[in-house]
Coordinates of C-alpha atoms and ligand atoms in Angstrom, one line a residue:
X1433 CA 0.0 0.0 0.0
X1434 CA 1.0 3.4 -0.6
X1435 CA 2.0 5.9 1.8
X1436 CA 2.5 9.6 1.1
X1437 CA 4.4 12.0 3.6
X1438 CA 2.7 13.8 6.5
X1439 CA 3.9 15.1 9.4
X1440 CA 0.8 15.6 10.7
X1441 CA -0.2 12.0 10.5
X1442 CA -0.4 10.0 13.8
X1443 CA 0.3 6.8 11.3
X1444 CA 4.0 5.8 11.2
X1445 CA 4.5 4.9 7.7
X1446 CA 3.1 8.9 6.9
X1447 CA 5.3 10.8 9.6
X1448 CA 8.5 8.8 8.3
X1449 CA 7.6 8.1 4.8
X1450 CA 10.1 6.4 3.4
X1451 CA 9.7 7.4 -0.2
X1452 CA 9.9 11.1 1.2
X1453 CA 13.4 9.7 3.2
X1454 CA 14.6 8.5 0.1
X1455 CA 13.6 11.6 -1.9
X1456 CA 15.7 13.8 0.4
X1457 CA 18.8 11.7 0.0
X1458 CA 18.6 12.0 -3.5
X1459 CA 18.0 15.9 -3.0
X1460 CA 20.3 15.9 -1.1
X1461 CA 23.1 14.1 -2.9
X1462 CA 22.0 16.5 -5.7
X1463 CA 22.5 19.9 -3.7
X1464 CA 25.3 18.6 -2.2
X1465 CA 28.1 20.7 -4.1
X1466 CA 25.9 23.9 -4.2
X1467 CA 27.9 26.0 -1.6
X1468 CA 25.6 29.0 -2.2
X1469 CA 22.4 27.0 -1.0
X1470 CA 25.0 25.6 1.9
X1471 CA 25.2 29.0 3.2
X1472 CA 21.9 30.3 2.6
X1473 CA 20.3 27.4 4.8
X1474 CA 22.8 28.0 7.4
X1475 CA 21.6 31.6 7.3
X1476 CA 18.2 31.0 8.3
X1477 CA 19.9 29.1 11.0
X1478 CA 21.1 32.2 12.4
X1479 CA 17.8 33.3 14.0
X1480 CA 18.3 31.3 16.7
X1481 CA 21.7 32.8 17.8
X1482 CA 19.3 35.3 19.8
X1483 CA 16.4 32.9 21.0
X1484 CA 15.1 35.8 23.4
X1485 CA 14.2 38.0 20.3
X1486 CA 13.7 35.7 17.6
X1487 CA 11.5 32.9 17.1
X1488 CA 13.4 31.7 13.6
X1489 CA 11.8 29.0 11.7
X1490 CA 13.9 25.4 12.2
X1491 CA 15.1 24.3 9.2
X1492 CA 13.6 21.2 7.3
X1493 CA 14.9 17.7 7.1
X1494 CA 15.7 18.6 3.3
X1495 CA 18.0 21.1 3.9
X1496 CA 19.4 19.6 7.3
X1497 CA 20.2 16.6 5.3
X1498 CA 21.9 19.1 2.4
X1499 CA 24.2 19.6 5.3
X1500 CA 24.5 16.4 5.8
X1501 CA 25.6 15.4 2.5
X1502 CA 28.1 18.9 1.6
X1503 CA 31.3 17.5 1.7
X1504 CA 33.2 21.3 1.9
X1505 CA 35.5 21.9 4.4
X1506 CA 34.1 25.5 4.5
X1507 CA 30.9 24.6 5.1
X1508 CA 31.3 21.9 7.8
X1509 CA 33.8 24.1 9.6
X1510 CA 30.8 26.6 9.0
X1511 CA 28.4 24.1 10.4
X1512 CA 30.5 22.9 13.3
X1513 CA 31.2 27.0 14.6
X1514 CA 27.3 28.0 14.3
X1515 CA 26.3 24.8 16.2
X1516 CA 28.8 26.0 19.0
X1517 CA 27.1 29.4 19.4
X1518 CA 23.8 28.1 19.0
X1519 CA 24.6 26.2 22.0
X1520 CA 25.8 28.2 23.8
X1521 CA 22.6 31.2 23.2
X1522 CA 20.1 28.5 24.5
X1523 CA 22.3 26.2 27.0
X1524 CA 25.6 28.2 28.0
X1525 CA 28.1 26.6 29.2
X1526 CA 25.8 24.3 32.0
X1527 CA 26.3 20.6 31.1
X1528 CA 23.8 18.6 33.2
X1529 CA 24.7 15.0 34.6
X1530 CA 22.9 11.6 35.3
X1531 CA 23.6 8.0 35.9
X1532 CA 21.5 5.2 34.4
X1533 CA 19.7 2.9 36.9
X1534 CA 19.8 -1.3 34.9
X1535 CA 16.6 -2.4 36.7
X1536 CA 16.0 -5.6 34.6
X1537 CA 17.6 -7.5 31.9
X1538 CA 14.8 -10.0 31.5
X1539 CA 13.5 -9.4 28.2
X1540 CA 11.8 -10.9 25.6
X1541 CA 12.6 -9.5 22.5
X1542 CA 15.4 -10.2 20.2
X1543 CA 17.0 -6.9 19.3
X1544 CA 20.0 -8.5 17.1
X1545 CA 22.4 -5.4 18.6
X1546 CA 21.9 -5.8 22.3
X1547 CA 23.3 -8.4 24.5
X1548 CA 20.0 -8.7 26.8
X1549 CA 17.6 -10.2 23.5
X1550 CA 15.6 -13.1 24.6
X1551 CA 18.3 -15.9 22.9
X1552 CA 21.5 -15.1 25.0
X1553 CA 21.5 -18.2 27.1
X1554 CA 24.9 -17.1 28.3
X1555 CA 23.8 -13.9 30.3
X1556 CA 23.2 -14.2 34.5
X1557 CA 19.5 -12.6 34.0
X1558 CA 19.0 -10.0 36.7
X1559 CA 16.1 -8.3 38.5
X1560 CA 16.7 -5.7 41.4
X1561 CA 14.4 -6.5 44.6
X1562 CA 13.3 -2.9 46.3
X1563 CA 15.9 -3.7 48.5
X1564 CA 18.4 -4.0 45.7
X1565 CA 17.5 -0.9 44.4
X1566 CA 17.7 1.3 47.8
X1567 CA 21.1 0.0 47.6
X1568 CA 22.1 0.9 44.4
X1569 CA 20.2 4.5 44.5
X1570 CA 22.2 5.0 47.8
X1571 CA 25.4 4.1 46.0
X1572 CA 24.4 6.6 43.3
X1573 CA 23.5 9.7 46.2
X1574 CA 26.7 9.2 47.6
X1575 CA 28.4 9.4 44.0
X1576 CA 26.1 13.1 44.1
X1577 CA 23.9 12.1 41.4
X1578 CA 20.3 14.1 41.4
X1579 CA 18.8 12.4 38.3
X1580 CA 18.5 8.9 36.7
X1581 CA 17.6 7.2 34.1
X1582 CA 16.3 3.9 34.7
X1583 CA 16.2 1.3 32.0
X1584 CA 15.2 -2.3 31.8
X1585 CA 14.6 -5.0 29.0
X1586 CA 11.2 -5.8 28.1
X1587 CA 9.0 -8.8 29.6
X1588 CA 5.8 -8.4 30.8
X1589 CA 6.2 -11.3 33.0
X1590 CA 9.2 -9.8 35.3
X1591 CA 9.3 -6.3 34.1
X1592 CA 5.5 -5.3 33.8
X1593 CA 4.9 -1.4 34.9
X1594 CA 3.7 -2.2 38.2
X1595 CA 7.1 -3.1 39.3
X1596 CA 8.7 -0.1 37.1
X1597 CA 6.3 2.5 39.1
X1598 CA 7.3 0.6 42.5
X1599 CA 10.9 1.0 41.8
X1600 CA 10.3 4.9 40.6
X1601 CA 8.4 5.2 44.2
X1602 CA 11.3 3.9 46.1
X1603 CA 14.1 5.7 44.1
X1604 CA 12.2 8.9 44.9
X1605 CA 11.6 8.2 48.3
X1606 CA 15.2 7.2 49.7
X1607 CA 17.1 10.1 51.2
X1608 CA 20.4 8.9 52.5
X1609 CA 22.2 11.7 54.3
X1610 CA 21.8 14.8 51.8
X1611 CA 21.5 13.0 48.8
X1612 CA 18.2 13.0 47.2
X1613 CA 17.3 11.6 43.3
X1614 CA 14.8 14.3 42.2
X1615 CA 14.1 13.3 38.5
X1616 CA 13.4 9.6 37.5
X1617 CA 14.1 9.2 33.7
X1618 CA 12.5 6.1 32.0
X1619 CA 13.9 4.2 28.9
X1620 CA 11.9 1.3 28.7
X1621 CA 9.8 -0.3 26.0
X1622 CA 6.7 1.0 24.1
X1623 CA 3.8 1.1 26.0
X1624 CA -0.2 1.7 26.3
X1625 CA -1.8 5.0 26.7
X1626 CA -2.8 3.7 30.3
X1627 CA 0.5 3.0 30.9
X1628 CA 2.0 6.3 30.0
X1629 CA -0.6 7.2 31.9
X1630 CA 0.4 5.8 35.2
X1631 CA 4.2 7.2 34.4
X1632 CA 2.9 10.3 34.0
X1633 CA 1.1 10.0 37.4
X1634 CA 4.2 8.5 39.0
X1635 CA 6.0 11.7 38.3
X1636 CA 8.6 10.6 35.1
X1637 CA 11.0 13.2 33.9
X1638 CA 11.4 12.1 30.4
X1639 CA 10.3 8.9 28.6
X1640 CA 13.1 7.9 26.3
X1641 CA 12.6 6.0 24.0
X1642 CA 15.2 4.9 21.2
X1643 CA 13.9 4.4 17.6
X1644 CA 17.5 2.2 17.2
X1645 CA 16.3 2.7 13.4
X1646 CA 14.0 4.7 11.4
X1647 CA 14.8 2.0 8.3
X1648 CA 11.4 0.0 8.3
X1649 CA 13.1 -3.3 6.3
X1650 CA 16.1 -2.7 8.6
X1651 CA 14.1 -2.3 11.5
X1652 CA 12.3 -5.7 10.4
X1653 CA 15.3 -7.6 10.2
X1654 CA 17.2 -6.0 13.2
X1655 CA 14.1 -7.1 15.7
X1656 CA 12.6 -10.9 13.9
X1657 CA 10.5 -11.4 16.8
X1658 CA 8.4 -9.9 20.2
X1659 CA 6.6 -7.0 20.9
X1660 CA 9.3 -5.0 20.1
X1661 CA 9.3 -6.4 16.6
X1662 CA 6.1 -4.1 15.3
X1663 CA 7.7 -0.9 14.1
X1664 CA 4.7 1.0 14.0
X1665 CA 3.8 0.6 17.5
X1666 CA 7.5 1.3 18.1
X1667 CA 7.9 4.2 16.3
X1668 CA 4.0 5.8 17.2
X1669 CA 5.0 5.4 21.0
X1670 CA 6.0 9.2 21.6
X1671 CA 2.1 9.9 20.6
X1672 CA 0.7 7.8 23.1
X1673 CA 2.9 8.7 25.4
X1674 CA 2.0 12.2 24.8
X1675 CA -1.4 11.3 24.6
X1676 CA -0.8 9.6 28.2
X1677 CA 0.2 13.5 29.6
X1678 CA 3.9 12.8 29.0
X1679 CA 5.2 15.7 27.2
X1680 CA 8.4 15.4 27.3
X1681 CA 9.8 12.5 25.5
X1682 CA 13.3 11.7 24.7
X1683 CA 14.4 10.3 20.7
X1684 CA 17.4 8.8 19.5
X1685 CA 18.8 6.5 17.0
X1686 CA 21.3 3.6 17.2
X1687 CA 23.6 5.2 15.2
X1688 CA 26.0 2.1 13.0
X1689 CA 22.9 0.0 12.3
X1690 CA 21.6 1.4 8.9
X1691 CA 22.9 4.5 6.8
X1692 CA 23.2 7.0 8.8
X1693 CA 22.2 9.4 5.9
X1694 CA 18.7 7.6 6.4
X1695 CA 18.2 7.7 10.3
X1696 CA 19.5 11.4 10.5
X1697 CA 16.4 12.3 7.8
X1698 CA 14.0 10.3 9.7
X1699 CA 15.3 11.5 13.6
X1700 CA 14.5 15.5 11.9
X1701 CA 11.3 13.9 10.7
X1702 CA 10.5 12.7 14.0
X1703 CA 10.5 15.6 15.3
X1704 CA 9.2 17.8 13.2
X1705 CA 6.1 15.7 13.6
X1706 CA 5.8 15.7 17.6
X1707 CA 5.9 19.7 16.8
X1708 CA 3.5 19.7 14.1
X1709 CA 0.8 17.5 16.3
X1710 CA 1.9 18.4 19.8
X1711 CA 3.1 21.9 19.5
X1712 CA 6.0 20.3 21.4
X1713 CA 8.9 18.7 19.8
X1714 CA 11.2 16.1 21.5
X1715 CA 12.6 17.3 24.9
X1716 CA 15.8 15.2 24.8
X1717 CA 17.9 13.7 21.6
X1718 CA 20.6 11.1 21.9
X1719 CA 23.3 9.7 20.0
X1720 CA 24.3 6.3 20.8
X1721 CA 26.4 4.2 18.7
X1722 CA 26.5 0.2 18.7
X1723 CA 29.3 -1.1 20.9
X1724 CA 30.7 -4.7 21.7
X1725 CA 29.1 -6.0 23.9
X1726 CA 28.2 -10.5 25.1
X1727 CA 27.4 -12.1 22.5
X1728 CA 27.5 -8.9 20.1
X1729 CA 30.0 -7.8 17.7
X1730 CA 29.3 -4.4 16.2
X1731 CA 31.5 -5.2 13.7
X1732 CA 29.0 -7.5 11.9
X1733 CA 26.4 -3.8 11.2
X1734 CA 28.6 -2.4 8.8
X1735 CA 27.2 0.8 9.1
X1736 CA 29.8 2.5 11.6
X1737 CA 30.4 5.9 11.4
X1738 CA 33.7 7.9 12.0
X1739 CA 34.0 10.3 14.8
X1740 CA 34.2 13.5 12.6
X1741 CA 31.1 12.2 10.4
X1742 CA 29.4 11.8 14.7
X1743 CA 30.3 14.9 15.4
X1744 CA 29.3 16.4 12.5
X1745 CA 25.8 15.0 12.9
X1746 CA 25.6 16.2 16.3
X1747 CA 26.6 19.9 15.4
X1748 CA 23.6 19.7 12.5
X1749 CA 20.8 18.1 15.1
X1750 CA 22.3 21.1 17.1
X1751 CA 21.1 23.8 14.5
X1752 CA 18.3 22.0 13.3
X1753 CA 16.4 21.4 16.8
X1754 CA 17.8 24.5 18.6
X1755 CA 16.0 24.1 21.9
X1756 CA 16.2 20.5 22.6
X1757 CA 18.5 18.9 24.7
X1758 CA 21.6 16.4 23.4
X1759 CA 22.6 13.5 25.4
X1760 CA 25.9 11.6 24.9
X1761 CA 26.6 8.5 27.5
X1762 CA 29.9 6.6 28.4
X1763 CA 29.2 4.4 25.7
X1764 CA 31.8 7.4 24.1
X1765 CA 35.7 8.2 24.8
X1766 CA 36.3 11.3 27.1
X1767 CA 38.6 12.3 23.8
X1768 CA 34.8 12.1 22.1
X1769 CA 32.8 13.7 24.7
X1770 CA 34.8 16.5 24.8
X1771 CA 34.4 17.3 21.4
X1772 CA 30.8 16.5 21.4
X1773 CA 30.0 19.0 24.1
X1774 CA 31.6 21.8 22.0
X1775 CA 29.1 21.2 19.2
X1776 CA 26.0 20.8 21.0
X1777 CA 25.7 18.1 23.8
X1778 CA 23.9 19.4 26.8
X1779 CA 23.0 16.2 29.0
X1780 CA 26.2 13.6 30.2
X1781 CA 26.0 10.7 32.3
X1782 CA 28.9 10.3 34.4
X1783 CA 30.0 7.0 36.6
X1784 CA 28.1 4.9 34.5
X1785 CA 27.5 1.1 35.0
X1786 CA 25.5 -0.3 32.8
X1787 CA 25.0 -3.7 34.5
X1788 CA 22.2 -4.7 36.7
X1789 CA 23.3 -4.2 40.6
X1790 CA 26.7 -2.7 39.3
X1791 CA 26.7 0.3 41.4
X1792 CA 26.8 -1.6 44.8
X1793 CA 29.6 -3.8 43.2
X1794 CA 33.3 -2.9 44.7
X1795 CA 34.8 -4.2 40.7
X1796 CA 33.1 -3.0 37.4
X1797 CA 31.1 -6.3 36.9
X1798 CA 30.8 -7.2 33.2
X1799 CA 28.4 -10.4 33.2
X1800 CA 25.0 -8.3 32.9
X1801 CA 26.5 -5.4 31.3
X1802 CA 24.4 -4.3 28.1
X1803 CA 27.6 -2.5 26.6
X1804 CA 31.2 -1.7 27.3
X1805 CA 31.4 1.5 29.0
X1806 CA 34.2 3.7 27.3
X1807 CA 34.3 6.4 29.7
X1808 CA 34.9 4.7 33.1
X1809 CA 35.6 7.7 34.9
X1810 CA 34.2 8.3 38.6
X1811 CA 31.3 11.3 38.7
X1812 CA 33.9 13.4 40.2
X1813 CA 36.8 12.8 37.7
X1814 CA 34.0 14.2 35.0
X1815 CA 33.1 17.0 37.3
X1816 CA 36.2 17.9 37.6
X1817 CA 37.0 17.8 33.6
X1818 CA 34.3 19.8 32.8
X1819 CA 35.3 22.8 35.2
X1820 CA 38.9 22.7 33.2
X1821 CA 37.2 23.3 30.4
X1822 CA 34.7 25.9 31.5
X1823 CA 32.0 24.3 31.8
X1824 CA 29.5 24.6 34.9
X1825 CA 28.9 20.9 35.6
X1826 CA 24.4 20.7 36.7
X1827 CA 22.5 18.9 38.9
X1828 CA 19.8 20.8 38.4
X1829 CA 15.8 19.3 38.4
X1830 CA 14.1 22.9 38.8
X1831 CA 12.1 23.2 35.5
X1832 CA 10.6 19.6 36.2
X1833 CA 9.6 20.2 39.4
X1834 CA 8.4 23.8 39.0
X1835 CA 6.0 22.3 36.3
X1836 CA 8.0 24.0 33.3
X1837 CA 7.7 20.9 30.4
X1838 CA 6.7 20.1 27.7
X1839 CA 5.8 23.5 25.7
X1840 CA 5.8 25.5 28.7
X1841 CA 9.9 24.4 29.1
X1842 CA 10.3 25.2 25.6
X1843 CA 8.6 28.7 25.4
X1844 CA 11.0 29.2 28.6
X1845 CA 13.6 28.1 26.8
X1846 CA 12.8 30.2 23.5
X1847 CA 12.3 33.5 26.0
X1848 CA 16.0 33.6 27.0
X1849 CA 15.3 33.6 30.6
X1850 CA 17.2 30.5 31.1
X1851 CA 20.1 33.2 32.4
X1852 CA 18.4 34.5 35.1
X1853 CA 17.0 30.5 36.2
X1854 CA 19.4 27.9 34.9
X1855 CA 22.3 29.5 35.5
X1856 CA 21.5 30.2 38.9
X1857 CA 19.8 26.9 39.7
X1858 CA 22.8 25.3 37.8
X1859 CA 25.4 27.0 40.0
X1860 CA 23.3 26.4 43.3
X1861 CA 23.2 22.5 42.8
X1862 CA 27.0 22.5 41.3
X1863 CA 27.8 24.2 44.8
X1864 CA 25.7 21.0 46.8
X1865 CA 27.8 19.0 44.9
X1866 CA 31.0 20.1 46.2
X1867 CA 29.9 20.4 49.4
X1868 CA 28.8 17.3 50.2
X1869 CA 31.0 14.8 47.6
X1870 CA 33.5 16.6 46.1
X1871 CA 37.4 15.5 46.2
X1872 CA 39.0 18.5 47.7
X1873 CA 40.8 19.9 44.4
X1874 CA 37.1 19.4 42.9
X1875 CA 35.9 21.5 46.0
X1876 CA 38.7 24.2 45.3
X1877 CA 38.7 24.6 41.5
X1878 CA 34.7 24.3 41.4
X1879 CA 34.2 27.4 44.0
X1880 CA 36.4 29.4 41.9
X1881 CA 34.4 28.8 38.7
X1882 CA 31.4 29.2 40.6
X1883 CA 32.5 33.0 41.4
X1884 CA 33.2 33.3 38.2
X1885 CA 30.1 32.2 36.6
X1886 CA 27.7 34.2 38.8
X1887 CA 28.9 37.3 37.1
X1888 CA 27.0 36.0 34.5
X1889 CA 23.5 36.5 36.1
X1890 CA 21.9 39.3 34.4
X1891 CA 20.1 40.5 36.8
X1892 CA 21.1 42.0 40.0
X1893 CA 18.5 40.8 42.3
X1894 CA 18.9 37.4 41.5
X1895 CA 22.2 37.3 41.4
X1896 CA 22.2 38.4 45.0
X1897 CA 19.7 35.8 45.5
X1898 CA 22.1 33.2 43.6
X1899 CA 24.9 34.3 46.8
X1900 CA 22.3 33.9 49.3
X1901 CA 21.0 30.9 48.1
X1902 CA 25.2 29.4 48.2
X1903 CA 25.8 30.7 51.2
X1904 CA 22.9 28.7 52.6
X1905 CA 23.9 25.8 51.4
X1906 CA 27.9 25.9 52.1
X1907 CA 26.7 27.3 56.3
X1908 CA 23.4 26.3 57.2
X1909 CA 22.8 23.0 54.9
X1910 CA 20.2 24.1 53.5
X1911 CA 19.3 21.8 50.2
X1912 CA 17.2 22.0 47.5
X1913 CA 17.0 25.7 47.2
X1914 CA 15.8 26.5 43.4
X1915 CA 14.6 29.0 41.4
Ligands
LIG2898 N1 14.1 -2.4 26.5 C1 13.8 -1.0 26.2 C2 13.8 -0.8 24.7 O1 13.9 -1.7 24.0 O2 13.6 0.3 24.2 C3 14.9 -0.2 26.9 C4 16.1 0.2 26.2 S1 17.6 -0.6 26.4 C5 17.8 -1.0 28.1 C6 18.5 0.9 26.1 C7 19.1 1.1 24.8 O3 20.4 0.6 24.7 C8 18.4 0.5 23.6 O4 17.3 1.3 23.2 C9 19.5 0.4 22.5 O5 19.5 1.6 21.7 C10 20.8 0.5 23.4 N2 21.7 -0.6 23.1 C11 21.3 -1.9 23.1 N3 22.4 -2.7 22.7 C12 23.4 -1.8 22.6 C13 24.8 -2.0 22.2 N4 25.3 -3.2 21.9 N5 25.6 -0.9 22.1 C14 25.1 0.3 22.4 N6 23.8 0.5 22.7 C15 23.0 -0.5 22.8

């Protein structure tokens, strides 16, 4: 049956038409060499340099993936320097951190990428008790984390949502000495309207939820069998979830599975269509890419891509979706994240273990691990990179909890106040940080960049409230001060 392209469309096949995907490679590959329209389409990127004053008009998937395809040195260069500023006019220099949670690697489906699919006979299968998890969430406080993500495989039998929204109830309710986790991030498999539902209720940050590929014959092949398997009930997910109350939902693509050139056309897609139905377009992007892992070589999707082509694409989803926010996890090299966060990351996990139980484990454990974790760094030794480099390392969970998602986080976002509320909320939570688990060099350098940084508060009042608010939390102990 034929399918023609409309964003508007609740139906999969219409949202990410594949004849319109293949139309815009072939556009694509046929602007390629025109520099002039290179330029202009950066141009009308320019808009959102000044997202207090201007609402500019995103660019489309066409031209994002005429970006894409330019091979110029001028132009990428071009691409790569405009994605740095438009970062930095909608996120300064804040780069906010969280830890994923591995509930469950029971699952039932037979994703042909990831080590947990229903086949691997070789892999301890895991399930935390409550118990288990008051551990582990305890390990995580006293690392300082303030936000997690929580992931587990799919099975209805061990995993159903019952025991997901138990487990968010006791990871929000554990408060070991001053640590606290105040957002709960869920990256678990599609799900019911109801069941969004009861997420929503359960106070979720963001529902992530991976795409792994927007290829519908790839997809096909990549996932032969469970629920998982249906890629329009896959891919129509963010919909219900929305429809569920959720609204703000977290995309991403496995990035080394299918052409790249494809699943960058179809992540733009995606969210030009939550914008075009929802007035809200995704809260969160991330860019994974297949690693080794039991039982999985990446070697055997031979659609790898090389570091400056990754960074390149995550400098173009930078200027394309101005306002959303860009994860990157330790599945990536610190030599990699660095670069990353100069071209548009906003959101790094830090400490990661991506095994069930691994947190409360003396030794990285590898036996339930879902994929090797390149950056093995401690929390503290990231903290502590990102202040050499300028960056104001966030705890923050203020917008969440003051109600500001979905559209109302965005219009926030597009308003340019985030100077006078991220900044300081950022700078108050960096401060908790040190106090209470920073090494003392971390303590020492992360003062001084806090002095630094509150210069940047526009306005006088609150930056007087900003000093307060520190000074509260370095003498009296006071926690959770926000803005
Ligand atoms: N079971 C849920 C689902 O299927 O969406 C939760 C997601 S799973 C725990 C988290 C993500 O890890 C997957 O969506 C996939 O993109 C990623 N992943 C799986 N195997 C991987 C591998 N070998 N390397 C890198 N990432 C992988």
């Amino acid at each position: 049956m034929g399918y023609s392209y409309n964003p508007k469309s609740l139906c999969a096949d219409e949202f990410i038409n594949d004849e319109e995907i293949l139309e815009t490679l072939a556009f694509a590959d046929a602007h390629k060499d025109d520099l002039q329209l290179c330029y202009d389409i950066l141009e009308k990127c320019k808009p959102h340099l000044h997202p207090a004053n201007e609402h500019g008009a995103m660019i489309t998937h066409r031209e994002a993936s005429v970006l894409l395809a330019c091979e110029d040195a001028g132009v990428n260069a071009a691409i790569k320097q405009l994605a740095h500023d438009i970062k930095q006019a909608y996120y300064g220099n804040r780069i906010v951190l969280f830890a994923p949670l591995y509930l469950s690697n029971y699952c039932v489906n037979s994703c042909l990428y990831c080590p947990y699919h229903a086949k691997n006979r070789e892999i301890p299968r895991r399930k935390l008790t409550q118990d288990e998890i008051r551990a582990e969430v305890i390990a995580l406080q006293d690392m300082g984390h303030k936000r997690l993500a929580i992931e587990a495989g799919e099975d209805p039998k061990h995993n159903p949502i019952e025991y997901i929204l138990e487990s968010m109830d006791t990871i929000y309710s554990i408060k070991h000495k001053n640590g606290a986790i105040r957002r709960v991030n869920v990256n678990i498999a599609a799900t019911t309207v109801d069941e969004y539902r009861m997420l929503k209720k359960a106070e979720i940050g963001t529902y992530i939820l991976f795409q792994e590929t927007y290829n519908k014959e790839g997809y096909k092949r990549l996932h032969p069998t469970g629920p998982k398997s249906d890629y329009n009930w896959h891919t129509e997910a963010m919909d219900r979830a929305m429809e569920g109350g959720i609204d703000d939902v977290g995309l991403g693509v496995l990035f080394g599975l299918e052409s790249y050139r494809y699943e960058f056309a179809g992540l733009i897609m995606h969210a030009e269509h939550l914008e075009a139905v929802h007035g809200v377009g995704p809260h969160t992007i991330s860019v994974p890419r297949v690693k080794p892992a039991m039982d999985i070589d990446p070697d055997v999707f031979d659609n790898g891509i090389p570091d400056e082509m990754f960074e390149k694409i995550i400098a173009l989803i930078r200027i394309t979706v101005p306002y959303t926010g860009m994860i990157i996890s330790t599945r990536e090299s610190q030599a990699v994240r660095e670069r990353a966060l100069r071209y548009g990351i906003s959101q790094i996990s830090g400490g990661s273990r991506t095994s069930v139980g691994g947190y409360t484990e003396q030794a990285r454990p590898h036996d339930t691990e879902q994929f090797d974790v390149s950056d093995q760094r401690t929390l503290d030794d990231v903290v502590s990179w990102l202040i050499d480099q300028e960056h104001v390392p966030s705890f923050c969970t203020a917008c969440y909890r003051a109600g500001r998602t979905g559209d109302r986080f965005m219009s926030f976002c597009k308003s340019g106040q985030i100077l006078n509320y991220c900044h300081p909320n950022a700078l108050v939570t960096l401060a908790e940080y040190l106090t209470d688990y920073a090494k003392p060099d971390t303590f020492q350098k992360g003062f001084a960049l806090i002095e630094r940084e509150l210069q940047k508060v526009e306005d006088e009042k609150r930056r007087r409230q900003c000093v307060e608010a520190i000074s509260a939390v370095v003498h009296k102990g006071e926690r959770d001060l926000r803005f």
